[in-house]
Amino acid sequence: DVKVTQSSRYLVKRTGEKVFLECVQDMDHENMFWYRQDPGLGLRLIYFSYDVKMKEKGDIPEGYSVSREKKERFSLILESASTNQTSMYLCASHEGRGHRDTQYFGPGTRLTVL
Amino acid sequence: DQQVKQNSPSLSVQEGRISILNCDYTNSMFDYFLWYKKYPAEGPTFLISISSIKDKNEDGRFTVFLNKSAKHLSLHIVPSQPGDSAVYFCAASSRVNTGNQFYFGTGTSLTVIP
């Protein structure tokens, strides 16, 4: 079974703090994704990565950056957290381009920015 | 612009009856569709998928129907059970971007009443 883990289930931070969210997958997947989920807005893609050190902006990259130094690990960074970044953050992985398969999601991190 | 839409934010159904969740898309390049189920404080889990070469795919109590001309898909759950109560997301991708981009709807919250 594919396993995607996220470093924290719940996180509370203050405005202006730098926040790191980490995601690790154990299936040697090529692609990894960061989404945020907000009520009424569904899942919105922040960034994705299709290879080590490669990244692509999603629909809402502003205020976020990412890092993929190793294939199994994809980090989301909030350089200076703001209250409008309070959300559920979901990491996902996928086998890679051309593969008709599902994405596998981690359990999510509920981030609250005060 | 939302390329995948779920116009019903919520749905309530009696236990044992059929649940029908709907999803519309606008991009004619989409040719692979997925449904995910999400419980609170958990990541989405894959439920069922369908390729555009088919118009129906069945897996136990879950059936997905695809109407390409109408750009519409639906998920049928028969019979509905209380454990089916969750948020359901539909998602779509295209052959060109398979594995690289998934577009999600805003979700439908299903409540199955015992």
Coordinates of C-alpha atoms in Angstrom, one line a residue:
Chain A
D1 CA 0.0 0.0 0.0
V2 CA 1.1 3.5 -0.8
K3 CA 1.8 5.6 2.2
V4 CA 1.9 9.3 2.3
T5 CA 2.7 10.9 5.6
Q6 CA 2.6 14.5 6.7
S7 CA 4.8 15.9 9.5
S8 CA 1.9 17.3 11.6
R9 CA -1.8 16.8 11.9
Y10 CA -2.4 20.1 13.6
L11 CA -0.3 23.2 13.7
V12 CA -0.9 26.6 15.3
K13 CA 1.4 29.5 14.2
R14 CA 1.5 33.2 14.6
T15 CA 1.3 35.8 11.8
G16 CA 4.7 36.4 10.3
E17 CA 6.2 33.1 11.3
K18 CA 7.9 30.8 8.8
V19 CA 6.1 27.5 8.5
F20 CA 7.4 24.2 7.1
L21 CA 5.0 21.4 6.1
E22 CA 6.7 18.2 5.2
C23 CA 5.4 15.3 3.2
V24 CA 7.0 11.9 2.6
Q25 CA 5.8 9.1 0.3
D26 CA 7.2 5.6 0.3
M27 CA 6.3 4.3 -3.2
D28 CA 9.0 5.9 -5.4
H29 CA 6.4 8.1 -7.1
E30 CA 7.6 10.7 -9.6
N31 CA 5.0 13.4 -8.9
M32 CA 4.0 15.1 -5.6
F33 CA 1.5 17.8 -5.0
W34 CA 0.4 20.3 -2.4
Y35 CA -3.2 21.3 -2.1
R36 CA -5.2 23.4 0.3
Q37 CA -8.8 22.6 1.1
D38 CA -11.3 25.3 2.1
P39 CA -15.1 25.0 2.6
G40 CA -16.9 25.7 -0.6
L41 CA -13.7 25.9 -2.6
G42 CA -12.7 22.3 -2.8
L43 CA -9.1 21.3 -3.4
R44 CA -6.9 24.0 -4.9
L45 CA -3.5 23.1 -6.2
I46 CA -0.6 25.2 -4.7
Y47 CA 2.4 23.6 -6.3
F48 CA 3.4 20.3 -7.8
S49 CA 6.7 18.6 -8.5
Y50 CA 7.4 16.0 -11.2
D51 CA 11.0 15.3 -10.4
V52 CA 13.7 16.1 -7.8
K53 CA 14.4 19.9 -7.7
M54 CA 11.6 20.5 -10.3
K55 CA 8.5 22.4 -9.4
E56 CA 5.5 23.9 -11.1
K57 CA 3.1 26.5 -9.9
G58 CA -0.5 25.5 -9.4
D59 CA -3.5 27.7 -9.2
I60 CA -2.7 29.5 -5.9
P61 CA 1.1 29.7 -5.4
E62 CA 1.2 33.2 -3.9
G63 CA 2.6 33.2 -0.4
Y64 CA 4.1 29.7 -0.7
S65 CA 7.2 28.0 -1.9
V66 CA 8.3 24.4 -2.1
S67 CA 11.3 22.2 -2.0
R68 CA 12.0 18.8 -3.3
E69 CA 15.6 17.8 -2.6
K70 CA 14.8 14.0 -2.5
K71 CA 12.3 12.0 -4.5
E72 CA 10.3 10.9 -1.5
R73 CA 10.0 14.3 0.2
F74 CA 8.1 17.4 -0.8
S75 CA 8.1 20.4 1.5
L76 CA 5.7 23.4 1.5
I77 CA 7.0 26.6 3.0
L78 CA 5.0 29.6 4.1
E79 CA 7.7 32.3 4.3
S80 CA 5.6 34.6 6.4
A81 CA 2.3 33.1 7.6
S82 CA -0.8 35.1 7.3
T83 CA -4.3 34.5 8.7
N84 CA -5.7 33.8 5.3
Q85 CA -3.4 30.8 5.1
T86 CA -5.4 29.1 7.8
S87 CA -6.6 26.0 6.0
M88 CA -6.3 22.2 5.6
Y89 CA -3.2 21.3 3.7
L90 CA -3.1 18.1 1.8
C91 CA -0.1 16.4 0.2
A92 CA -0.5 13.8 -2.6
S93 CA 1.7 11.7 -4.7
H94 CA 1.2 10.0 -8.1
E95 CA 3.2 7.5 -10.1
G96 CA 4.0 9.9 -12.8
R97 CA 3.2 11.2 -16.2
G98 CA 1.4 8.7 -18.5
H99 CA 0.2 6.5 -15.7
R100 CA -3.6 6.1 -15.3
D101 CA -3.7 5.9 -11.6
T102 CA -5.1 7.8 -8.7
Q103 CA -3.3 10.3 -6.5
Y104 CA -2.6 9.1 -3.0
F105 CA -3.2 11.6 -0.3
G106 CA -1.7 12.1 3.1
P107 CA -3.9 12.7 6.2
G108 CA -3.7 16.4 6.0
T109 CA -2.3 19.2 8.2
R110 CA -4.8 21.6 9.8
L111 CA -2.9 24.9 10.0
T112 CA -4.2 27.7 12.1
V113 CA -2.5 31.1 11.8
L114 CA -3.3 33.5 14.6
Chain B
D1 CA -12.2 29.4 -13.8
Q2 CA -13.5 26.2 -12.3
Q3 CA -13.2 23.4 -14.9
V4 CA -14.8 20.8 -12.7
K5 CA -18.0 21.7 -10.9
Q6 CA -20.1 20.0 -8.3
N7 CA -23.2 22.2 -8.1
S8 CA -24.8 20.5 -5.0
P9 CA -22.9 21.3 -1.9
S10 CA -24.8 18.8 0.1
L11 CA -27.1 15.8 -0.2
S12 CA -29.2 13.9 2.4
V13 CA -30.4 10.4 1.7
Q14 CA -32.1 7.7 3.7
E15 CA -30.2 4.5 4.5
G16 CA -30.8 1.9 1.9
R17 CA -31.8 4.3 -0.9
I18 CA -29.7 5.5 -3.8
S19 CA -27.4 8.4 -3.6
I20 CA -26.6 10.2 -6.8
L21 CA -23.8 12.7 -6.8
N22 CA -23.2 14.9 -9.9
C23 CA -20.2 16.5 -11.5
D24 CA -19.9 18.7 -14.7
Y25 CA -16.7 19.6 -16.5
T26 CA -15.9 22.1 -19.2
N27 CA -12.6 21.0 -20.7
S28 CA -13.2 18.6 -23.6
M29 CA -9.6 17.4 -23.3
F30 CA -10.4 15.6 -20.0
D31 CA -10.5 11.9 -20.5
Y32 CA -10.0 10.4 -17.1
F33 CA -12.2 11.0 -14.2
L34 CA -12.0 10.0 -10.5
W35 CA -14.2 10.1 -7.4
Y36 CA -12.7 10.5 -4.0
K37 CA -14.3 10.2 -0.6
K38 CA -13.1 12.4 2.3
Y39 CA -13.9 12.1 6.0
P40 CA -13.2 15.1 8.3
A41 CA -9.6 15.4 9.4
E42 CA -8.5 12.8 6.9
G43 CA -7.1 13.0 3.4
P44 CA -9.2 12.0 0.4
T45 CA -9.2 8.4 -0.5
F46 CA -9.8 7.0 -4.0
L47 CA -13.2 5.5 -4.7
I48 CA -13.6 4.8 -8.4
S49 CA -12.5 6.0 -11.8
I50 CA -13.6 6.0 -15.4
S51 CA -11.8 6.5 -18.7
S52 CA -13.5 8.4 -21.5
I53 CA -13.6 5.2 -23.6
K54 CA -16.2 3.9 -21.3
D55 CA -19.6 5.2 -20.2
K56 CA -20.0 3.2 -17.0
N57 CA -17.7 1.6 -14.4
E58 CA -19.0 -0.4 -11.5
D59 CA -17.3 -1.4 -8.2
G60 CA -19.6 -3.0 -5.7
R61 CA -22.1 -0.5 -4.5
F62 CA -20.5 2.3 -6.5
T63 CA -21.1 3.0 -10.1
V64 CA -19.8 6.0 -12.1
F65 CA -21.6 7.1 -15.3
L66 CA -20.0 9.3 -17.9
N67 CA -21.9 11.3 -20.5
K68 CA -19.2 12.8 -22.7
S69 CA -21.6 14.8 -24.9
A70 CA -23.0 16.5 -21.9
K71 CA -19.6 16.7 -20.1
H72 CA -21.3 15.2 -17.1
L73 CA -20.5 12.4 -14.7
S74 CA -22.4 11.0 -11.8
L75 CA -21.6 8.6 -8.9
H76 CA -24.4 6.3 -7.8
I77 CA -24.2 4.6 -4.4
V78 CA -26.7 1.7 -3.9
P79 CA -27.7 1.0 -1.3
S80 CA -26.5 4.0 0.8
Q81 CA -25.1 3.2 4.2
P82 CA -24.4 5.6 7.2
G83 CA -20.7 5.0 6.7
D84 CA -21.0 6.6 3.3
S85 CA -21.5 9.9 5.0
A86 CA -18.5 12.0 3.8
V87 CA -17.5 14.7 1.4
Y88 CA -17.2 13.4 -2.2
F89 CA -14.9 15.1 -4.7
C90 CA -14.8 14.4 -8.4
A91 CA -11.6 15.0 -10.3
A92 CA -10.5 15.1 -13.9
S93 CA -7.3 14.9 -15.9
S94 CA -6.3 14.8 -19.5
R95 CA -4.0 12.5 -21.5
V96 CA -1.6 15.4 -22.2
N97 CA -1.2 16.0 -18.5
T98 CA -1.8 12.6 -17.1
G99 CA -0.2 12.4 -13.7
N100 CA 0.7 16.0 -13.7
Q101 CA -2.5 17.9 -13.2
F102 CA -5.8 16.9 -11.6
Y103 CA -8.7 19.3 -11.4
F104 CA -11.1 18.9 -8.5
G105 CA -14.7 19.9 -8.0
T106 CA -15.7 21.8 -4.8
G107 CA -17.2 18.6 -3.2
T108 CA -20.6 17.4 -2.2
S109 CA -21.3 16.5 1.5
L110 CA -23.4 13.4 1.6
T111 CA -25.3 12.5 4.8
V112 CA -26.9 9.1 5.0
I113 CA -29.7 9.1 7.5
P114 CA -30.1 5.8 9.5

